[in-house]
PDB file of C-alpha atoms in Angstrom:
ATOM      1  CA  UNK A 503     -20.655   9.120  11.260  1.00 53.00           C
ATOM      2  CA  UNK A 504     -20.291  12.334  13.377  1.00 55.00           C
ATOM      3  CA  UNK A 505     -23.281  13.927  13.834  1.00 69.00           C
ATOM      4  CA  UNK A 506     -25.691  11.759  16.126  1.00 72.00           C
ATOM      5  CA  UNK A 507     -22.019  10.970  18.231  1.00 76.00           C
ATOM      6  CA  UNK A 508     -21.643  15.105  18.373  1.00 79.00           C
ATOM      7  CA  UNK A 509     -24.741  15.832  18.795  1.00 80.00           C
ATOM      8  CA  UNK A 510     -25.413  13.419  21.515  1.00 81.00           C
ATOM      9  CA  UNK A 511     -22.070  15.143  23.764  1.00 79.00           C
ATOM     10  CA  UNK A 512     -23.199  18.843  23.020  1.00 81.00           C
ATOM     11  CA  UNK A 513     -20.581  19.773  21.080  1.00 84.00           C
ATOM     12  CA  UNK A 514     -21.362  22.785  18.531  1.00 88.00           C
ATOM     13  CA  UNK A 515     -19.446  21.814  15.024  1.00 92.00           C
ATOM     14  CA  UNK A 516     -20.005  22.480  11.317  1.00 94.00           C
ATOM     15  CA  UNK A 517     -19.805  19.652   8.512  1.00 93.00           C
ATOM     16  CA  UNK A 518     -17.845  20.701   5.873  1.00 95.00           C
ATOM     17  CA  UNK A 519     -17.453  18.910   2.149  1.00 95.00           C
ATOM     18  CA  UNK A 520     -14.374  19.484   0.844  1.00 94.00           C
ATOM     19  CA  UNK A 521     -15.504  20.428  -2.513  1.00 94.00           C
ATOM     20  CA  UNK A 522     -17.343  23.057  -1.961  1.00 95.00           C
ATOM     21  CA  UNK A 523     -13.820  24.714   0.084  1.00 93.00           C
ATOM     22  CA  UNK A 524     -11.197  27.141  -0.781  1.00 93.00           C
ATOM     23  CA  UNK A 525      -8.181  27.736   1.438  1.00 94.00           C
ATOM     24  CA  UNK A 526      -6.926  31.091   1.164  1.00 94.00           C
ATOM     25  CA  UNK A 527      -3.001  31.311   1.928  1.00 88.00           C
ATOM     26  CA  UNK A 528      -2.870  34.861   1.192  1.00 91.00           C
ATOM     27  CA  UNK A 529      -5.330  36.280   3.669  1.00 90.00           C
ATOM     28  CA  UNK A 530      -4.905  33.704   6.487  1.00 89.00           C
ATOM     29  CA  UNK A 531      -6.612  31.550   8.126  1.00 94.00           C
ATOM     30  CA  UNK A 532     -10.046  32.838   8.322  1.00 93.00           C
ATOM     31  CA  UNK A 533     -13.132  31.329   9.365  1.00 93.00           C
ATOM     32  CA  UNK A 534     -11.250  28.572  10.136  1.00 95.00           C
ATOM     33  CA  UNK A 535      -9.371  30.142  12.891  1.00 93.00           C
ATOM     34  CA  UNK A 536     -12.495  29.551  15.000  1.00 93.00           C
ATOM     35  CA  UNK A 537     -11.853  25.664  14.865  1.00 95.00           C
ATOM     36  CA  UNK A 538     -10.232  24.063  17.987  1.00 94.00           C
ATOM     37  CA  UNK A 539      -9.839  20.871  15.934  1.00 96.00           C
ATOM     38  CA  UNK A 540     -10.886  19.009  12.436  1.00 97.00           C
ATOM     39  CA  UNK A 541     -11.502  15.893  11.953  1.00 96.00           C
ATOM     40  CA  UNK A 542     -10.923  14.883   8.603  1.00 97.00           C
ATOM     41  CA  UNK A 543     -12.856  11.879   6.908  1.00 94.00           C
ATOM     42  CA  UNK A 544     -12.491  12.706   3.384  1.00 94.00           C
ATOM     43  CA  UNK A 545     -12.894   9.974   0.861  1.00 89.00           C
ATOM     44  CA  UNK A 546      -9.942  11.166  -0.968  1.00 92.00           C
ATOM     45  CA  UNK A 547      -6.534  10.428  -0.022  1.00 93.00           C
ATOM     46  CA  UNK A 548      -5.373  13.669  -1.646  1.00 93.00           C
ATOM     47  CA  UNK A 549      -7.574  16.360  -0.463  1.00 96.00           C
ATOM     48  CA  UNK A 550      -7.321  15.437   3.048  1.00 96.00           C
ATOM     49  CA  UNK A 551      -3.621  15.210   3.626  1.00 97.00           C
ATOM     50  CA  UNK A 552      -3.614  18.729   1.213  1.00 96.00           C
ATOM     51  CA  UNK A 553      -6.401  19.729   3.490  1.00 97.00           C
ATOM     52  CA  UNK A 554      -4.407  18.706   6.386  1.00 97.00           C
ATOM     53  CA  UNK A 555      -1.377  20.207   5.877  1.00 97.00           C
ATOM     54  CA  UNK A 556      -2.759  23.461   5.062  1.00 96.00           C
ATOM     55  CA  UNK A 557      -4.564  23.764   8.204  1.00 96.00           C
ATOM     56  CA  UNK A 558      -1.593  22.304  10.433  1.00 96.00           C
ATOM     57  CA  UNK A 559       0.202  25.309   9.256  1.00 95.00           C
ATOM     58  CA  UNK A 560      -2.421  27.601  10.428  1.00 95.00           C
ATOM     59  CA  UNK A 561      -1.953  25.997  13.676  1.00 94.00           C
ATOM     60  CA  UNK A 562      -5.082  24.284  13.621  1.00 95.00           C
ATOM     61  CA  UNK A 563      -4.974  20.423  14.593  1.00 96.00           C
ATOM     62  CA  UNK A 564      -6.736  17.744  12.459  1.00 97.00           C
ATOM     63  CA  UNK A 565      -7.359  14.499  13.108  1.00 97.00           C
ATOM     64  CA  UNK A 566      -4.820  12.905  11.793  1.00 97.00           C
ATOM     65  CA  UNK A 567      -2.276  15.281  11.848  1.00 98.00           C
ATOM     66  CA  UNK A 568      -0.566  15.966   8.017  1.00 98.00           C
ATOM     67  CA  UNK A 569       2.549  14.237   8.573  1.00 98.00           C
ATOM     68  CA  UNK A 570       0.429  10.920  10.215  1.00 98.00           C
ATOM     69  CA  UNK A 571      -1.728  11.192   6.539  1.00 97.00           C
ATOM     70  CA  UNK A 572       1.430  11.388   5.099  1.00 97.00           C
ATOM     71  CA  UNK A 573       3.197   8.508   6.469  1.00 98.00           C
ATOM     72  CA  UNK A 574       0.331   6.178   6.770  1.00 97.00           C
ATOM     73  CA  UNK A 575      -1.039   7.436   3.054  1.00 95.00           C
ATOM     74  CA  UNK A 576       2.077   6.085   1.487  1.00 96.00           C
ATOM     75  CA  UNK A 577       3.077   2.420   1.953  1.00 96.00           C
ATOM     76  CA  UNK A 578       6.794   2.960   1.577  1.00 97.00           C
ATOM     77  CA  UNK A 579       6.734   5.584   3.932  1.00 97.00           C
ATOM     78  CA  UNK A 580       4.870   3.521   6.675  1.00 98.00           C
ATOM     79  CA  UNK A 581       7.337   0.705   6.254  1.00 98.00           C
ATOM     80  CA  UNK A 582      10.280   3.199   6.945  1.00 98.00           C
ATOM     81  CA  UNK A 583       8.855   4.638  10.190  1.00 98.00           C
ATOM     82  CA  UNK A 584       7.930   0.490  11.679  1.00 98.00           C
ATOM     83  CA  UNK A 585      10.927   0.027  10.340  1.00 98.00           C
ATOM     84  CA  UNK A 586      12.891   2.871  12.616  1.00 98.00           C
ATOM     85  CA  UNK A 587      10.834   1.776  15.351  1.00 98.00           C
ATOM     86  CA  UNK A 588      11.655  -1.315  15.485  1.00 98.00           C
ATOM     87  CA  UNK A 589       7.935  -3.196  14.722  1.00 98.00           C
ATOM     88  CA  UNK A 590       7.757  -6.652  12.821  1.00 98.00           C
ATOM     89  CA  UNK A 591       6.648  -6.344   9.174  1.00 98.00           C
ATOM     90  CA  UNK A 592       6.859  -8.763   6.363  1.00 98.00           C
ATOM     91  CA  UNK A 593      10.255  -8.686   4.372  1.00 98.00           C
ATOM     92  CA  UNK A 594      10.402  -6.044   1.705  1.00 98.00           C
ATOM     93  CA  UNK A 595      12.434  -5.160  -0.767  1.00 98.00           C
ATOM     94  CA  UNK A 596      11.984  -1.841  -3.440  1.00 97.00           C
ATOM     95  CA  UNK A 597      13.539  -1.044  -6.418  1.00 96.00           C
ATOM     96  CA  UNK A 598      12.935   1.045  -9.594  1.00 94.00           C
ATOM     97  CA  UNK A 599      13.783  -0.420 -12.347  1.00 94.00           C
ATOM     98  CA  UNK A 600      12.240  -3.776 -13.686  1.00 94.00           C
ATOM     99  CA  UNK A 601      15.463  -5.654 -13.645  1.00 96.00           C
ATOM    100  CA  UNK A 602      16.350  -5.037 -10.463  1.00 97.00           C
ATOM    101  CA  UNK A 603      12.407  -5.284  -9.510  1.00 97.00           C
ATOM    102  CA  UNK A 604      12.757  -9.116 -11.062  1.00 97.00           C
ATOM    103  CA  UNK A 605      16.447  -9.754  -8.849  1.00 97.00           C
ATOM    104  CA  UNK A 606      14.643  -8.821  -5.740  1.00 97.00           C
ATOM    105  CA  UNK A 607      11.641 -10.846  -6.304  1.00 98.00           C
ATOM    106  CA  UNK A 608      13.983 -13.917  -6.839  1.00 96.00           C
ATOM    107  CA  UNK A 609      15.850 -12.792  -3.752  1.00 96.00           C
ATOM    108  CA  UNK A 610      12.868 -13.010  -1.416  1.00 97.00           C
ATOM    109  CA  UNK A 611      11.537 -16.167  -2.987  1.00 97.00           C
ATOM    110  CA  UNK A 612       8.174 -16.912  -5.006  1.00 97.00           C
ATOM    111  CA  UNK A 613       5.308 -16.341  -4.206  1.00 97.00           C
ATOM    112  CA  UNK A 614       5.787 -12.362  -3.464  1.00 97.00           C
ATOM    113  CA  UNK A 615       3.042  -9.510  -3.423  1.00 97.00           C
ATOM    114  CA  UNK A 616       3.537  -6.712  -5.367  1.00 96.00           C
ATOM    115  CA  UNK A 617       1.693  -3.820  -4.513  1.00 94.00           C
ATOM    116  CA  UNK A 618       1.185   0.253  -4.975  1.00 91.00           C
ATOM    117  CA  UNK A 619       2.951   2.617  -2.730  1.00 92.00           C
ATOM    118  CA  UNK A 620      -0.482   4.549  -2.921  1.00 88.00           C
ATOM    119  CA  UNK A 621      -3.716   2.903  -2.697  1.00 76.00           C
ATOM    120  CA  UNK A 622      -6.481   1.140  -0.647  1.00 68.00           C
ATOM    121  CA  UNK A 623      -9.721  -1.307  -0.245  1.00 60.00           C
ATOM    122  CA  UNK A 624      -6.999  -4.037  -1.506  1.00 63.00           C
ATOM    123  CA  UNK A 625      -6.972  -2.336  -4.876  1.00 73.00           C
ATOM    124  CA  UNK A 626      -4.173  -3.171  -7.954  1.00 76.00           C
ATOM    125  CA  UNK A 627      -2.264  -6.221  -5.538  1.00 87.00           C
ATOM    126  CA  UNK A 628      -1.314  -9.219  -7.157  1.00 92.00           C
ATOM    127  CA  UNK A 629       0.276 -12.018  -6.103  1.00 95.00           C
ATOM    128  CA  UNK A 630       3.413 -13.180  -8.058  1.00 96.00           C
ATOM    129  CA  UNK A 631       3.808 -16.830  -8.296  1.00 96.00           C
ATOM    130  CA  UNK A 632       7.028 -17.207 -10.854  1.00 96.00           C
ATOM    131  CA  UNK A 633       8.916 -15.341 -13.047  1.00 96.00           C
ATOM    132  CA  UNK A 634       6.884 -15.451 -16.198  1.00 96.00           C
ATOM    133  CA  UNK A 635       4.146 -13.770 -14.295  1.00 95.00           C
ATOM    134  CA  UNK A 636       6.680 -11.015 -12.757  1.00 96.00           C
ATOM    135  CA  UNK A 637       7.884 -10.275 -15.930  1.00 95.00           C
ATOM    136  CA  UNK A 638       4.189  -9.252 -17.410  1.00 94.00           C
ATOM    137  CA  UNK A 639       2.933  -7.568 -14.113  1.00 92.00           C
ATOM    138  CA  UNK A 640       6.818  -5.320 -14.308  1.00 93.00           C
ATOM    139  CA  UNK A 641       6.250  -4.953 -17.647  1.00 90.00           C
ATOM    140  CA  UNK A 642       2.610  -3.498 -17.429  1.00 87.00           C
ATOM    141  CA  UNK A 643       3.575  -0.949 -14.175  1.00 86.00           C
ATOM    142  CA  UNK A 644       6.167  -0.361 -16.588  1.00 84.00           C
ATOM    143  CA  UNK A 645       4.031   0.825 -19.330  1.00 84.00           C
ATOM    144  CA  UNK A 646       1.426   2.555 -17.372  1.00 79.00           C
ATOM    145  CA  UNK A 647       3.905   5.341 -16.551  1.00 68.00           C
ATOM    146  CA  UNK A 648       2.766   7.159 -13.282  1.00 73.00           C
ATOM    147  CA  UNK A 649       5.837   7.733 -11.529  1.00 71.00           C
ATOM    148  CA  UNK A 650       4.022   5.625  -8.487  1.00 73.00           C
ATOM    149  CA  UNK A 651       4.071   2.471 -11.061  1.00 76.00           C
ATOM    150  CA  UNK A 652       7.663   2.972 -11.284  1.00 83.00           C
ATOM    151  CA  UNK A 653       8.482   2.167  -7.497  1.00 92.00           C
ATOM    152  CA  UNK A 654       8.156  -1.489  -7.177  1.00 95.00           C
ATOM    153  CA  UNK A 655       6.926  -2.392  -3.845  1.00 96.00           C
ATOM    154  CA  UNK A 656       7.958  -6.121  -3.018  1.00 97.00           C
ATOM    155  CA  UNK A 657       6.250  -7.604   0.308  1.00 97.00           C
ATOM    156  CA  UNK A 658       7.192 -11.392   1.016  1.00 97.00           C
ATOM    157  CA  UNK A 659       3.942 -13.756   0.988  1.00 96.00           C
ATOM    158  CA  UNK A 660       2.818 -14.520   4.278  1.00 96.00           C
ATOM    159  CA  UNK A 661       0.653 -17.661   4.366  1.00 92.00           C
ATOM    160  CA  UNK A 662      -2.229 -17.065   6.412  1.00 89.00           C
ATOM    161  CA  UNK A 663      -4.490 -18.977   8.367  1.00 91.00           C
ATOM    162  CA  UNK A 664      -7.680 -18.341   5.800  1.00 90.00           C
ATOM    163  CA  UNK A 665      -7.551 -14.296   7.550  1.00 94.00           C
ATOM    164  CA  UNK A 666      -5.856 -11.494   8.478  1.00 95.00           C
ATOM    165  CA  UNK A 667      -6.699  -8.863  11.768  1.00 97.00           C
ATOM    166  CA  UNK A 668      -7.929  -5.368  11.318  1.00 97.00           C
ATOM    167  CA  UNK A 669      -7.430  -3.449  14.639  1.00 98.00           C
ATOM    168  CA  UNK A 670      -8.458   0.000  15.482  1.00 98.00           C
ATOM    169  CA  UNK A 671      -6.441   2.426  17.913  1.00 98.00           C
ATOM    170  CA  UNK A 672      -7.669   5.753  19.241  1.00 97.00           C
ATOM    171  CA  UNK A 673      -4.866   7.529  21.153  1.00 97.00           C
ATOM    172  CA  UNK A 674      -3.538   5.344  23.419  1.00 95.00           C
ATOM    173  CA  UNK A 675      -5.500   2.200  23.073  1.00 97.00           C
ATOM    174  CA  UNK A 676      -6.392  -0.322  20.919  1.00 98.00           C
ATOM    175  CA  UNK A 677     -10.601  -0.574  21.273  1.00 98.00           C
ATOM    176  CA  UNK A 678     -11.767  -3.495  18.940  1.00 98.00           C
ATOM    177  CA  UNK A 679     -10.151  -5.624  16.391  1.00 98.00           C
ATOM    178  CA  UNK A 680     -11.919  -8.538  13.806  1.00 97.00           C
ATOM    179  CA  UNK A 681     -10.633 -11.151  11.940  1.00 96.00           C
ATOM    180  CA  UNK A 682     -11.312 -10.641   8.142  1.00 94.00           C
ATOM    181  CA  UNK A 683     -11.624 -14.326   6.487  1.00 91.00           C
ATOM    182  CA  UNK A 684     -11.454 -15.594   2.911  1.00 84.00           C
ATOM    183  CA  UNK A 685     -11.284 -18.577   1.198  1.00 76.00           C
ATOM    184  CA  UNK A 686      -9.229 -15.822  -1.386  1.00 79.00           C
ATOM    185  CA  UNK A 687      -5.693 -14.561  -0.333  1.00 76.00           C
ATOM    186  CA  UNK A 688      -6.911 -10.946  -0.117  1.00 79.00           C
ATOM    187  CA  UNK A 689      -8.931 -10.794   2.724  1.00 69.00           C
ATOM    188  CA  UNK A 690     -10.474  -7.102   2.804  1.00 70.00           C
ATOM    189  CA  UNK A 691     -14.317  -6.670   3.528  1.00 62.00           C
ATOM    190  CA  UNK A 692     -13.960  -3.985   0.440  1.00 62.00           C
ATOM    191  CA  UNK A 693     -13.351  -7.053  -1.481  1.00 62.00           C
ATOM    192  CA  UNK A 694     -15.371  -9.702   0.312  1.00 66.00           C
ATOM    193  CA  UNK A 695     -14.050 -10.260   3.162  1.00 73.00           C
ATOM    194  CA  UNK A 696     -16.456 -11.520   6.401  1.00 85.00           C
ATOM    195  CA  UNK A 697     -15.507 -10.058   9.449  1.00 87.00           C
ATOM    196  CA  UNK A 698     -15.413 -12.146  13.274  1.00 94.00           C
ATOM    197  CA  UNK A 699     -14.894 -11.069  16.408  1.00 96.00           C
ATOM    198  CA  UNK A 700     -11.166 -10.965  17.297  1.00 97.00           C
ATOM    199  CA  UNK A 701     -10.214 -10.946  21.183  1.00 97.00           C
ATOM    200  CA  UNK A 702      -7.564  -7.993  21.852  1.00 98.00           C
ATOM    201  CA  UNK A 703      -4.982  -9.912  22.974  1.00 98.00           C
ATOM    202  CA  UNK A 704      -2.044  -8.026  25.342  1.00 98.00           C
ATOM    203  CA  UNK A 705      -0.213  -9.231  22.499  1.00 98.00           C
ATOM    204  CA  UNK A 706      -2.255  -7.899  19.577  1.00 98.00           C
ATOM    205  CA  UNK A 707      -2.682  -4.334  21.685  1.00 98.00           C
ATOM    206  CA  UNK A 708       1.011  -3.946  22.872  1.00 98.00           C
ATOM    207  CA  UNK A 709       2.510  -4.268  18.650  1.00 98.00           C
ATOM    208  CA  UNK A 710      -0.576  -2.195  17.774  1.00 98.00           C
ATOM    209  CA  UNK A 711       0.315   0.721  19.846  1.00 98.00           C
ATOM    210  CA  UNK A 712       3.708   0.279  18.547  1.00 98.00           C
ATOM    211  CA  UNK A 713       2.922   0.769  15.024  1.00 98.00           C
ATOM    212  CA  UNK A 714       0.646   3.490  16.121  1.00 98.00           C
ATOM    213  CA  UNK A 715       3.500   5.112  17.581  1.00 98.00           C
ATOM    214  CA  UNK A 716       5.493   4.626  15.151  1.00 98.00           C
ATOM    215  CA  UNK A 717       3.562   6.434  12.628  1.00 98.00           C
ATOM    216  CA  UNK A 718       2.684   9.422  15.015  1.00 98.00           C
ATOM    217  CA  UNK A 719      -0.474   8.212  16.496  1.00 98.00           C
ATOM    218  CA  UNK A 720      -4.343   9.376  16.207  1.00 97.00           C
ATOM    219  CA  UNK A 721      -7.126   7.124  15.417  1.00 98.00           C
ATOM    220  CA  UNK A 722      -5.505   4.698  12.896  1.00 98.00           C
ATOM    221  CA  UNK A 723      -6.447   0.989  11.966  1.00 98.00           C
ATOM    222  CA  UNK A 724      -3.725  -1.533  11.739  1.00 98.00           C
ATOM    223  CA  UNK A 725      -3.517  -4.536   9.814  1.00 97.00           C
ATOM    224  CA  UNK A 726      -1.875  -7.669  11.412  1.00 98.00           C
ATOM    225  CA  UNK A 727      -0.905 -10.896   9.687  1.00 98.00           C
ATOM    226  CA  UNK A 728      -0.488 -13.842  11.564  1.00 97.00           C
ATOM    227  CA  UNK A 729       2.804 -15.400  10.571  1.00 96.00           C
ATOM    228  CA  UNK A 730       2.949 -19.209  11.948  1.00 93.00           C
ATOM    229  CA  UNK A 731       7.058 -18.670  12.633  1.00 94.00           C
ATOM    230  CA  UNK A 732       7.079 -14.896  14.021  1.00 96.00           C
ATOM    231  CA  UNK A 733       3.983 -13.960  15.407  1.00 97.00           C
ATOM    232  CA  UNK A 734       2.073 -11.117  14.430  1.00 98.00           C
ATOM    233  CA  UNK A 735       3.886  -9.152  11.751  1.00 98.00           C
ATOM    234  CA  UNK A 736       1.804  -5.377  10.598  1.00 98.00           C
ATOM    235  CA  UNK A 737       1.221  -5.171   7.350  1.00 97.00           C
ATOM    236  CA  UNK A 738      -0.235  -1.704   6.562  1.00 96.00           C
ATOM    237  CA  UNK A 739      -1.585   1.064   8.639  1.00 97.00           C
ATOM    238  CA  UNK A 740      -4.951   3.127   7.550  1.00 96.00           C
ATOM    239  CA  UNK A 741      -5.258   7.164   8.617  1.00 96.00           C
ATOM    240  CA  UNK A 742      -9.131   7.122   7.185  1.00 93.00           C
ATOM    241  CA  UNK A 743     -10.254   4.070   8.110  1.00 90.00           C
ATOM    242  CA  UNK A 744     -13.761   2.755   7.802  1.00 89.00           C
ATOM    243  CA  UNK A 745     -15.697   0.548  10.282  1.00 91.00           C
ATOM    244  CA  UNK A 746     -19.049  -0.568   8.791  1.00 87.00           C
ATOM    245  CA  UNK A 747     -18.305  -4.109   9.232  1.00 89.00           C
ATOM    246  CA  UNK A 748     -16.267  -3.639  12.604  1.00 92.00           C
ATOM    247  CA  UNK A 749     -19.449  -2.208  14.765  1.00 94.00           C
ATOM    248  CA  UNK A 750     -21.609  -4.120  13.699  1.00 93.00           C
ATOM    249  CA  UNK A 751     -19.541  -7.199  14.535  1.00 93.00           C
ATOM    250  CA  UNK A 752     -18.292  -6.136  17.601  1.00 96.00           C
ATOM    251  CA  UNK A 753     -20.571  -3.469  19.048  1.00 95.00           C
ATOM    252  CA  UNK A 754     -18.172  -1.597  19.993  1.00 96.00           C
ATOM    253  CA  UNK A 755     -18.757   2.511  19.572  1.00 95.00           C
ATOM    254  CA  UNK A 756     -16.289   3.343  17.405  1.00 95.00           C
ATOM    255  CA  UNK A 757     -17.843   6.549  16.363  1.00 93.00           C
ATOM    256  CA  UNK A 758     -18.272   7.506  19.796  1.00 93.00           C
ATOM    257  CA  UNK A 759     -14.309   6.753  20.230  1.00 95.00           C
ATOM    258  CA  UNK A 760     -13.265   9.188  17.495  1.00 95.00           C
ATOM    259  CA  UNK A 761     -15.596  12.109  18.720  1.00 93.00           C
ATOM    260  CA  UNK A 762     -13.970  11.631  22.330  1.00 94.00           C
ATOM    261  CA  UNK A 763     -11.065  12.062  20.734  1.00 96.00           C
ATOM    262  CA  UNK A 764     -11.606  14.629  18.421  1.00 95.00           C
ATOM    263  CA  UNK A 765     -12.881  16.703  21.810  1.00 93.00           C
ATOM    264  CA  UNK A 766     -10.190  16.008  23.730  1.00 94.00           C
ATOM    265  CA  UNK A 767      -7.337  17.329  21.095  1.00 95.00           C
ATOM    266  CA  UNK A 768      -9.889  19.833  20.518  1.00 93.00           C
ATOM    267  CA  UNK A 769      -9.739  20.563  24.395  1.00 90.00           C
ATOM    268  CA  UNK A 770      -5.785  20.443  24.465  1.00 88.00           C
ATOM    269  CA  UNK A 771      -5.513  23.033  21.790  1.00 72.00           C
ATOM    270  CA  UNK A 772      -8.671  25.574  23.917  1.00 59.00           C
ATOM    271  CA  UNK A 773      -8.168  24.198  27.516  1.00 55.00           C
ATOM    272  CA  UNK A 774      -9.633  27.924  28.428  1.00 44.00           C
ATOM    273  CA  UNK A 775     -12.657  28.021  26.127  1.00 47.00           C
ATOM    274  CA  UNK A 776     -15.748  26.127  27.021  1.00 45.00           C
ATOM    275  CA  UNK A 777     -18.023  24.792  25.589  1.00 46.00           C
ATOM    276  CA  UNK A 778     -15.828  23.394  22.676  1.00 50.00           C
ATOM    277  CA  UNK A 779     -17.122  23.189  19.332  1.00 51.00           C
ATOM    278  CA  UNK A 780     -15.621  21.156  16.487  1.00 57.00           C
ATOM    279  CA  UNK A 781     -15.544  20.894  12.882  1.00 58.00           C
ATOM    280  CA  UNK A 782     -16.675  17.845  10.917  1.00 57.00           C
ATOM    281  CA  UNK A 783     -14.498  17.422   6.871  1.00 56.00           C
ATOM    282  CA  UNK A 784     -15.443  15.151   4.914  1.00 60.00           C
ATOM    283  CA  UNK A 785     -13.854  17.446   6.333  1.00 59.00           C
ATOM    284  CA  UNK A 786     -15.147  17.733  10.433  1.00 57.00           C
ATOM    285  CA  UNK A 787     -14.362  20.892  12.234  1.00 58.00           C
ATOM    286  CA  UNK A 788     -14.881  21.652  15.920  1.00 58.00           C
ATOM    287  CA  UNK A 789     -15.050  25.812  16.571  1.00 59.00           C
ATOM    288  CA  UNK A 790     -12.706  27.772  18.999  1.00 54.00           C
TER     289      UNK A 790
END
């Protein structure tokens, strides 16, 4: 993704994979003291917040920040902070145990979602249409024993209009967004979803900065559900997101968005230093 977009605005950086790196909290930052920013894109969820947070505390910025990863990484977690800030989400309910997991389900009404508190590309979902099925699906988180599987994360079905909206915000605005339709209820492109052009609506925009807000901001994509009673409601919010359906779609350079934006935090943090160099992690650093 980075390096023709770099390369093309003269920006030294280094790309970095993240297995091949060892952070050393004894001795300091090191070599990567000379980065005025990092912009993080790896695959896995864990290394980059880890990654993250262990160069936020060296003062160096990353794009996202740790506590943005964080927030965003962790569905829970997102839902507290739209929550807080006031932004429409689908009704949820948590709980721990599997018979209080089956008295919330019947509280919000069949069909419900049930869905990890960790996880992406529309992966381990399932939709819960009555109580013999929500007793199997608690019973098998149950059983698989990973503390995540024992935080049962209830989302109210919202019946959609065939597709859901994927919107992407870099800083302070909200650049492109596509429709992602399927004749199924999970409407990903990771699982087969087609995406359309979808106009950014003043609308759309204004609850997408919210949420961005909300969850501290950076280049995020938000998913919106179209609710035919309330509107647009978010439904998750993605720190890593991807975008090979979205460009091609709607030609709009979001690669060339990020690297702006990874210059101009960059910038912020080395407003005397010119020219800037960055860092690219799979891992992407940009050099002080």
């Amino acid at each position: 993704m980075a390096d023709g977009c770099v390369r093309k605005r003269g920006v030294e950086y280094d790309r970095i994979d993240d297995g091949e790196v060892v952070f050393d909290f004894d001795n300091g930052p090191g070599d990567w003291g000379k980065y005025d920013a990092v912009l993080v894109r790896s695959i896995s969820y864990v290394r980059g917040l880890y990654a993250a947070q262990m160069l936020n505390a060296w003062g160096v910025p990353t794009i996202n920040m740790a506590q943005v990863a964080a927030t965003c990484g962790d569905k829970l977690v997102t839902s507290a902070a739209l929550k807080q800030a006031d932004v429409p989400q689908p009704r949820l309910r948590v709980a721990f145990t599997v018979e209080t997991a089956l008295k919330a389900i019947e509280e919000l009404g069949y069909p419900v979602v049930l869905k990890p508190v960790v996880g992406s590309w529309g992966r381990l979902l399932a939709k819960i249409n009555d109580r013999d099925a929500a007793e199997a699906l608690l019973e098998h988180k149950e059983t698989l024993g990973s503390y995540q599987h024992s935080v049962f994360y209830i989302q109210e079905y919202i019946t959609k209009p065939g597709r859901d909206i994927r919107a992407f915000v870099v800083g302070d605005q909200t650049i492109a967004a596509i429709y992602r339709k399927s004749q199924h209820w999970i409407t990903n492109t990771a699982r087969g979803g087609q995406g359309e052009t979808c106009p950014v609506t003043p609308e759309l925009a204004a609850i997408c900065q919210s949420a961005a807000k909300a969850v501290g901001g950076g280049v995020l994509a938000i998913d919106v559900l179209e609710d035919p009673h309330r509107g647009f409601l978010v439904n998750e919010i993605n720190h890593t997101m991807e975008f090979h359906t979205t460009v091609p779609t709607t030609g709009v350079d979001i690669p060339g968005y990020i690297v702006n934006y990874t210059v101009s935090v960059a910038e912020q943090k080395a407003a005397h230093l010119m020219p800037v160099s960055l860092a690219a992690q799979q891992l992407t650093g940009v050099p002080a």
